[in-house]
XYZ file of C-alpha atoms in Angstrom:
529
model
C 42.675 68.802 173.017
C 44.329 65.393 173.165
C 42.261 62.264 173.640
C 43.881 59.266 175.293
C 43.416 55.621 174.292
C 40.625 55.142 176.852
C 38.537 57.964 175.420
C 39.053 60.505 178.306
C 40.441 63.965 177.630
C 43.543 65.553 179.158
C 41.298 67.641 181.436
C 39.862 64.467 182.978
C 43.313 63.093 183.878
C 44.545 63.461 187.397
C 47.901 65.078 188.334
C 49.573 61.690 188.817
C 48.443 60.460 185.373
C 49.624 63.681 183.703
C 53.018 63.388 185.436
C 53.320 59.743 184.278
C 52.723 60.769 180.655
C 55.326 63.569 180.952
C 57.857 61.123 182.409
C 57.315 58.687 179.536
C 57.778 61.446 176.933
C 60.994 62.660 178.602
C 62.317 59.100 178.771
C 61.587 58.704 175.034
C 63.490 61.951 174.242
C 66.500 60.844 176.304
C 66.608 57.482 174.544
C 66.490 59.210 171.147
C 69.342 61.561 172.126
C 71.414 58.628 173.356
C 71.088 56.903 169.961
C 72.162 60.001 167.971
C 75.777 59.979 166.663
C 78.458 61.625 168.697
C 80.163 64.816 167.627
C 83.095 64.499 165.217
C 86.323 63.818 167.018
C 84.758 62.301 170.135
C 85.672 58.758 169.079
C 89.244 59.724 168.352
C 89.618 61.432 171.716
C 88.257 58.453 173.543
C 90.510 56.078 171.607
C 87.648 53.676 170.975
C 88.158 50.604 168.822
C 86.315 50.218 165.496
C 83.992 47.640 167.060
C 82.951 50.091 169.791
C 81.897 53.164 167.840
C 79.106 54.038 165.467
C 80.008 53.828 161.789
C 78.690 56.724 159.794
C 76.897 55.799 156.578
C 78.621 58.718 154.842
C 81.819 56.744 154.401
C 85.270 57.773 153.215
C 84.689 56.107 149.856
C 82.129 58.825 149.056
C 83.411 62.381 149.030
C 81.775 65.157 151.038
C 81.572 67.542 148.074
C 78.309 69.444 148.014
C 77.973 69.763 144.236
C 78.167 66.470 142.397
C 77.997 67.786 138.835
C 78.912 70.913 136.899
C 77.677 72.592 133.743
C 80.004 70.328 131.732
C 77.943 67.275 132.737
C 74.907 68.286 130.680
C 71.260 68.208 131.756
C 71.687 65.010 133.830
C 68.204 63.757 132.973
C 69.218 60.203 133.917
C 70.168 61.424 137.386
C 66.825 63.196 137.776
C 65.062 59.991 136.729
C 67.040 57.930 139.238
C 66.158 60.321 142.046
C 62.494 60.625 141.079
C 61.695 57.850 143.557
C 64.305 57.528 146.273
C 64.357 56.109 149.772
C 65.366 58.729 152.319
C 66.746 58.193 155.807
C 65.219 59.813 158.856
C 61.599 59.818 157.760
C 59.393 58.572 160.560
C 55.788 59.174 161.534
C 56.222 57.701 164.999
C 54.038 59.742 167.309
C 55.603 61.677 170.163
C 52.479 61.433 172.259
C 52.665 58.005 173.872
C 48.991 58.192 174.827
C 48.093 57.447 171.197
C 47.474 53.776 170.448
C 48.811 53.532 166.880
C 52.101 54.620 165.371
C 53.701 54.046 161.994
C 57.344 54.126 160.981
C 58.963 54.427 157.541
C 62.708 53.737 157.527
C 65.565 52.312 155.507
C 67.010 48.871 155.992
C 69.164 49.109 159.114
C 72.472 47.264 158.894
C 75.472 46.372 161.018
C 78.857 45.735 159.383
C 81.327 43.006 160.309
C 84.814 42.374 158.979
C 88.042 40.481 159.623
C 91.496 42.000 159.936
C 93.729 39.185 158.681
C 96.717 41.124 157.305
C 97.907 44.668 156.711
C 97.439 47.509 159.162
C 94.491 48.508 161.300
C 93.967 51.516 159.013
C 93.601 49.180 156.025
C 90.923 47.216 157.875
C 89.091 50.442 158.774
C 89.255 51.723 155.185
C 87.802 48.459 153.929
C 84.896 48.689 156.369
C 84.357 52.345 155.474
C 84.124 51.322 151.828
C 81.609 48.644 152.782
C 79.583 51.346 154.552
C 79.618 53.411 151.338
C 78.437 50.383 149.363
C 75.632 49.804 151.864
C 74.593 53.458 151.635
C 74.567 53.296 147.832
C 72.357 50.206 148.011
C 69.844 52.166 150.105
C 70.444 51.258 153.739
C 71.331 52.969 156.994
C 74.576 51.876 158.681
C 74.202 51.727 162.464
C 77.394 50.100 163.699
C 80.399 48.062 162.658
C 82.966 45.751 164.161
C 86.378 44.502 163.013
C 87.954 41.358 164.443
C 91.650 40.567 164.427
C 91.937 36.952 163.251
C 94.500 34.978 161.250
C 91.888 33.225 159.090
C 88.086 33.053 158.949
C 86.261 30.520 161.053
C 84.935 27.774 158.722
C 81.608 27.575 160.570
C 80.601 31.169 161.385
C 83.358 33.272 159.719
C 83.833 35.302 162.928
C 83.996 32.511 165.484
C 81.309 31.621 167.991
C 82.361 34.212 170.587
C 82.484 37.178 168.205
C 79.293 36.005 166.529
C 77.573 36.184 169.926
C 78.971 39.718 170.416
C 77.614 40.616 166.977
C 74.217 39.290 168.041
C 74.278 41.637 171.060
C 75.181 44.604 168.811
C 72.321 43.741 166.457
C 69.878 43.527 169.348
C 71.086 46.810 170.872
C 70.873 48.793 167.624
C 67.669 47.235 166.318
C 69.312 46.232 163.033
C 67.602 43.858 160.635
C 70.606 42.935 158.439
C 74.274 42.073 158.905
C 76.717 42.727 156.041
C 80.034 40.863 156.126
C 83.067 42.430 154.432
C 84.018 39.264 152.547
C 82.449 36.502 150.497
C 80.793 33.908 152.706
C 80.427 30.250 151.918
C 76.861 28.885 152.152
C 77.650 27.114 155.438
C 79.237 30.236 156.987
C 76.240 32.363 156.081
C 73.817 29.795 157.489
C 75.858 29.365 160.681
C 76.070 33.130 161.271
C 72.354 33.620 160.620
C 71.520 30.895 163.141
C 73.367 32.890 165.819
C 72.505 36.541 165.076
C 68.870 35.711 164.121
C 68.704 38.312 161.322
C 69.438 38.277 157.603
C 73.154 37.988 156.731
C 74.583 38.964 153.333
C 78.157 39.248 152.149
C 80.069 41.846 150.161
C 79.457 40.067 146.854
C 75.670 40.018 147.303
C 75.742 43.729 148.207
C 77.665 44.694 145.052
C 75.351 42.569 142.911
C 72.365 44.370 144.449
C 73.838 47.769 143.530
C 74.490 46.603 139.979
C 70.895 45.358 139.715
C 69.592 48.791 140.792
C 71.777 50.782 138.379
C 71.675 48.624 135.233
C 69.658 50.393 132.526
C 70.511 48.916 129.141
C 69.249 45.544 127.964
C 72.759 44.138 127.889
C 73.607 45.539 131.318
C 70.496 43.992 132.872
C 71.270 40.622 131.282
C 74.874 40.738 132.532
C 73.797 41.558 136.080
C 71.127 38.851 136.121
C 73.654 36.290 134.901
C 76.083 37.270 137.662
C 73.336 37.054 140.288
C 72.265 33.590 139.154
C 75.873 32.352 139.152
C 76.162 33.596 142.731
C 72.812 32.117 143.772
C 73.156 28.636 142.250
C 75.547 27.098 144.838
C 73.702 28.877 147.665
C 70.241 27.416 147.167
C 69.003 25.647 150.238
C 65.803 23.950 151.275
C 63.328 25.031 153.894
C 62.068 21.832 155.529
C 59.601 19.582 153.742
C 58.585 22.252 151.241
C 61.827 21.625 149.358
C 61.832 17.838 149.646
C 59.169 16.085 147.559
C 60.703 12.619 147.113
C 58.364 9.825 148.098
C 57.892 6.302 146.785
C 55.524 3.591 148.010
C 54.141 3.753 151.528
C 56.446 6.167 153.352
C 55.411 5.120 156.829
C 56.245 7.735 159.441
C 56.155 10.534 156.865
C 52.390 9.877 156.490
C 52.471 10.884 152.838
C 51.056 7.741 151.288
C 48.905 7.921 148.175
C 49.190 11.077 146.125
C 52.796 11.724 147.123
C 54.442 9.384 144.609
C 56.006 11.243 141.702
C 59.081 11.485 139.484
C 61.408 11.245 142.459
C 63.017 14.675 142.112
C 63.283 17.217 144.902
C 62.034 20.767 144.429
C 65.506 22.184 145.020
C 66.768 20.216 142.031
C 63.956 21.635 139.910
C 64.974 25.141 140.985
C 68.588 24.452 140.085
C 67.522 23.209 136.679
C 65.469 26.366 136.085
C 68.435 28.541 137.079
C 70.803 26.679 134.747
C 68.294 26.987 131.900
C 67.927 30.723 132.519
C 71.715 31.168 132.696
C 72.150 29.394 129.367
C 69.534 31.681 127.803
C 71.221 34.802 129.207
C 74.605 33.707 127.867
C 73.079 33.276 124.421
C 71.484 36.733 124.625
C 74.747 38.382 125.695
C 76.631 36.553 122.952
C 74.010 37.797 120.488
C 74.592 41.404 121.579
C 78.352 41.145 121.164
C 78.459 41.387 117.314
C 76.953 44.892 117.334
C 79.735 46.219 119.545
C 82.327 44.198 117.652
C 81.115 45.707 114.365
C 81.532 49.235 115.697
C 84.960 48.338 117.041
C 86.023 46.781 113.731
C 84.891 49.919 111.883
C 87.147 51.995 114.117
C 90.011 49.575 113.547
C 89.459 49.579 109.785
C 89.531 53.353 109.737
C 92.488 53.219 112.145
C 90.794 55.497 114.668
C 92.788 55.445 117.944
C 90.779 54.414 121.011
C 91.308 55.623 124.572
C 89.616 53.810 127.494
C 88.865 55.524 130.802
C 89.258 52.952 133.594
C 89.570 53.255 137.340
C 88.114 52.666 140.773
C 84.432 53.316 141.303
C 83.572 56.944 142.146
C 87.016 58.143 141.048
C 85.444 60.622 138.602
C 85.590 58.746 135.279
C 82.217 59.993 133.995
C 82.974 63.566 135.077
C 86.284 63.406 133.207
C 84.556 62.085 130.072
C 82.031 64.917 130.246
C 84.825 67.465 130.582
C 86.744 66.110 127.594
C 83.825 65.462 125.223
C 80.619 67.116 126.592
C 79.100 63.617 126.671
C 76.436 64.394 129.274
C 76.944 61.025 131.024
C 75.204 60.549 134.378
C 77.298 61.822 137.316
C 76.428 60.900 140.890
C 78.373 60.848 144.142
C 77.793 57.114 144.653
C 79.576 53.844 143.995
C 78.895 52.154 140.631
C 76.632 55.006 139.514
C 77.206 54.167 135.811
C 77.550 50.625 134.467
C 76.947 50.839 130.725
C 79.971 51.775 128.571
C 79.816 55.102 126.747
C 81.956 55.851 123.668
C 82.384 59.439 122.483
C 84.390 61.113 119.751
C 87.212 63.545 120.535
C 90.176 65.077 118.781
C 93.578 66.478 119.620
C 94.584 70.113 119.282
C 96.106 69.426 115.850
C 92.968 67.672 114.580
C 93.757 63.953 115.062
C 90.529 62.134 115.950
C 90.169 59.417 118.579
C 87.456 57.810 120.699
C 87.021 57.981 124.478
C 85.255 55.058 126.190
C 83.953 55.234 129.757
C 83.902 51.792 131.423
C 82.394 50.233 134.542
C 84.213 51.049 137.778
C 86.284 48.548 139.722
C 86.467 47.834 143.446
C 88.490 45.703 145.829
C 87.499 42.046 145.627
C 85.261 42.648 142.624
C 83.118 39.501 142.369
C 84.437 37.074 139.782
C 80.871 36.596 138.558
C 80.774 40.260 137.527
C 84.144 40.101 135.786
C 82.935 37.154 133.721
C 79.490 38.631 133.025
C 80.927 42.039 132.045
C 83.822 40.589 130.050
C 82.283 41.729 126.756
C 82.000 45.264 128.165
C 85.527 45.222 129.575
C 86.832 44.365 126.116
C 86.715 48.124 125.477
C 89.690 48.352 127.836
C 91.536 45.356 126.376
C 91.097 46.592 122.779
C 92.135 50.206 123.414
C 95.355 51.920 122.360
C 95.692 53.885 125.615
C 94.228 53.593 129.111
C 93.479 56.647 131.245
C 93.673 55.137 134.737
C 91.670 57.574 136.882
C 92.617 57.625 140.583
C 90.816 59.454 143.390
C 93.753 61.342 144.901
C 91.608 62.419 147.888
C 90.908 58.819 148.951
C 92.637 57.524 152.126
C 94.257 54.636 150.217
C 94.866 55.584 146.566
C 97.668 53.018 146.207
C 95.203 50.273 147.150
C 92.797 51.552 144.481
C 95.533 51.434 141.831
C 96.460 47.863 142.783
C 92.805 46.732 142.697
C 92.208 48.217 139.244
C 95.393 46.711 137.805
C 94.415 43.300 139.172
C 91.142 43.435 137.220
C 92.885 44.759 134.087
C 95.227 41.770 134.277
C 92.186 39.468 134.246
C 90.970 40.969 130.953
C 94.456 40.893 129.337
C 94.995 44.666 129.400
C 98.351 44.702 131.201
C 100.504 45.612 128.194
C 98.470 48.611 127.008
C 100.101 52.041 127.588
C 98.690 53.687 130.709
C 98.483 57.251 132.027
C 97.713 57.694 135.728
C 95.183 60.537 136.056
C 95.208 61.856 139.641
C 91.709 63.297 139.855
C 90.057 65.439 142.575
C 93.248 67.441 143.055
C 91.183 70.309 144.501
C 90.272 68.095 147.503
C 93.471 66.036 147.834
C 96.435 66.439 150.148
C 99.414 67.881 148.169
C 101.770 65.487 149.974
C 99.695 62.501 148.830
C 99.733 63.783 145.253
C 103.500 64.178 145.344
C 103.891 60.673 146.793
C 101.803 59.221 143.972
C 103.735 61.159 141.343
C 106.975 59.696 142.659
C 105.532 56.163 142.439
C 103.900 56.529 139.008
C 106.247 58.161 136.462
C 103.622 58.715 133.750
C 100.997 60.823 135.487
C 98.962 63.997 135.312
C 97.167 65.887 138.098
C 93.670 67.116 137.205
C 90.381 68.176 138.718
C 87.287 67.291 136.704
C 85.319 69.697 138.907
C 87.422 72.826 138.304
C 89.019 71.873 134.974
C 92.584 72.213 136.294
C 95.187 70.106 134.469
C 92.920 69.115 131.566
C 95.076 70.854 128.962
C 98.101 68.878 130.131
C 96.022 65.685 129.957
C 94.946 66.458 126.392
C 98.600 66.989 125.412
C 99.597 63.649 126.952
C 96.780 61.890 125.070
C 97.884 63.562 121.846
C 101.442 62.314 122.338
C 100.457 58.786 123.377
C 97.839 57.759 120.776
C 98.991 56.175 117.487
C 99.484 58.922 114.923
C 99.753 58.831 111.111
C 103.187 57.406 110.301
C 103.632 57.834 106.523
C 104.847 61.196 105.265
C 103.866 62.165 101.707
C 104.360 65.203 99.469
C 101.297 65.533 97.254
C 99.934 67.691 94.483
C 96.139 67.590 94.167
C 94.521 69.290 91.139
C 91.561 71.511 91.870
C 89.178 69.210 89.972
C 89.928 66.462 92.555
C 88.515 68.333 95.492
C 87.247 65.111 97.121
C 90.865 64.074 97.720
C 91.605 67.386 99.420
C 88.499 66.958 101.544
C 89.642 63.444 102.500
C 93.008 64.819 103.631
C 91.257 67.197 106.018
C 89.669 64.362 107.996
C 90.715 63.340 111.494
C 93.056 60.470 110.572
C 95.538 62.682 108.702
C 97.885 65.447 109.762
C 98.599 68.305 107.347
C 102.085 69.697 107.924
C 102.134 72.202 105.059
C 99.555 73.397 102.516
C 100.010 75.764 99.571
C 97.519 76.707 96.848
C 99.120 77.306 93.440
C 97.723 78.014 90.006
C 96.746 74.479 88.992
C 96.110 72.787 92.325
C 97.191 72.360 95.931
C 100.569 71.259 97.251
C 100.536 69.394 100.538
C 103.024 67.886 102.946
C 100.962 65.396 105.013
C 101.223 62.539 107.463
C 98.774 59.721 106.679
C 98.135 56.190 107.823
C 99.382 53.220 105.846
C 95.940 52.231 104.517
C 95.431 55.669 102.957
C 98.967 55.994 101.571
C 98.370 53.508 98.735
C 95.266 55.443 97.600
C 97.251 58.685 97.403
C 100.154 57.390 95.299
C 98.763 58.873 92.020
C 99.068 62.338 93.584
C 102.715 62.098 94.650
C 104.849 65.094 93.693
C 107.827 64.270 91.467
C 110.199 67.197 91.579
């Protein structure tokens, strides 16, 4: 039996009161149904503009595949740890019975997206906003709506212009959003001007990406790199909040009524905060520089032993970690989200004929990757710049794969990796349009079509890697006596290629390909026939 807020039971209520309660419940149900997303295809049939329809949080940048990982990805303990405590959309304890006094609600941060269409096609602008929706979803928010404005250049005061900013305010009020995400980097004045109009928190694309990196960084170096990038972004955007950030006072300050007790060193609090940030940034740079020798030592060992290195680079969520797991059984975390893995992973592999090489998984790239992240992760991105071959992984099922390729190559140019041999790996072939794959193969002559999920095309990829990596270049005909078995064992390692081997009465005859550094050590065993 339900008790109302006044303490009377439902039996004590008159017919008119009961009918009023029923009407309120029905009105609540109709309002909830009106807010639910329309059926797929309704927007296309109505021909609505991007600013007039609801943007789904499940964006095009994140595939709809049901199974994110396979048996080749290992136990995925890191993924289980990440999902041990996870915010989930749609959880609400709001009571249906409006006669109850209290109600509670648990929900994600609700956001509205805003972007400018300055050049390119309308589809390009939509794809960019869809990618922003995927970034927002990865960060842990619920996307309610989005709007794209056609404009030659951003407004210097509010980015969108006063009229569109007012329209955005109406959208925010109608949807009940508490955050606006802008698909560009805002200047401090633009962010402040837009916040003054829409009356909710405004963040830009750069701040959103930095937030995702902060959530996913696990290693000590990764956390330091992300914190450094965040502080570099924050430093020029510090602003005061009234008198709490202004502590300058000298002598009798008159109308300020501060007087005695307010005289001090004459430095504002905002300047103290800036000094603290600069001090922290200097400390982080020293820490990151101190971590660099360890990686450099490992890299120099590989160079000294002339072990070929292959770097896996590409757009975020293109399937780089899945490909590494398929090729090496690395067990790296795999998740259908943007920037799921940040820390580089290096694993050992070998070709079919026994030549060893290393495979390095690197951080994913994205359009307009913040320059702060490129600088902070420069030591990590050196794995790409120092490699002998780059596997450029492309999501062939994405609406704009050519744009992904251009964005990745722009970042590789920033880290001086333009002249390294490159193989375009068209991944997710099982979900891609065959016409798109053929178009990409015509544009990129050195390519291979694979599917990390099904394993299709991986043998062809391994053959291409085997042909492209530096191989032993010195051919030698040797005779190794049986008492020098350590030399024979050395010739069976991964940096040599045995073309012919024959055991005779007094030793072993070999026809081998070795690297230059090893050739001088093997001269005493040359065959003179």
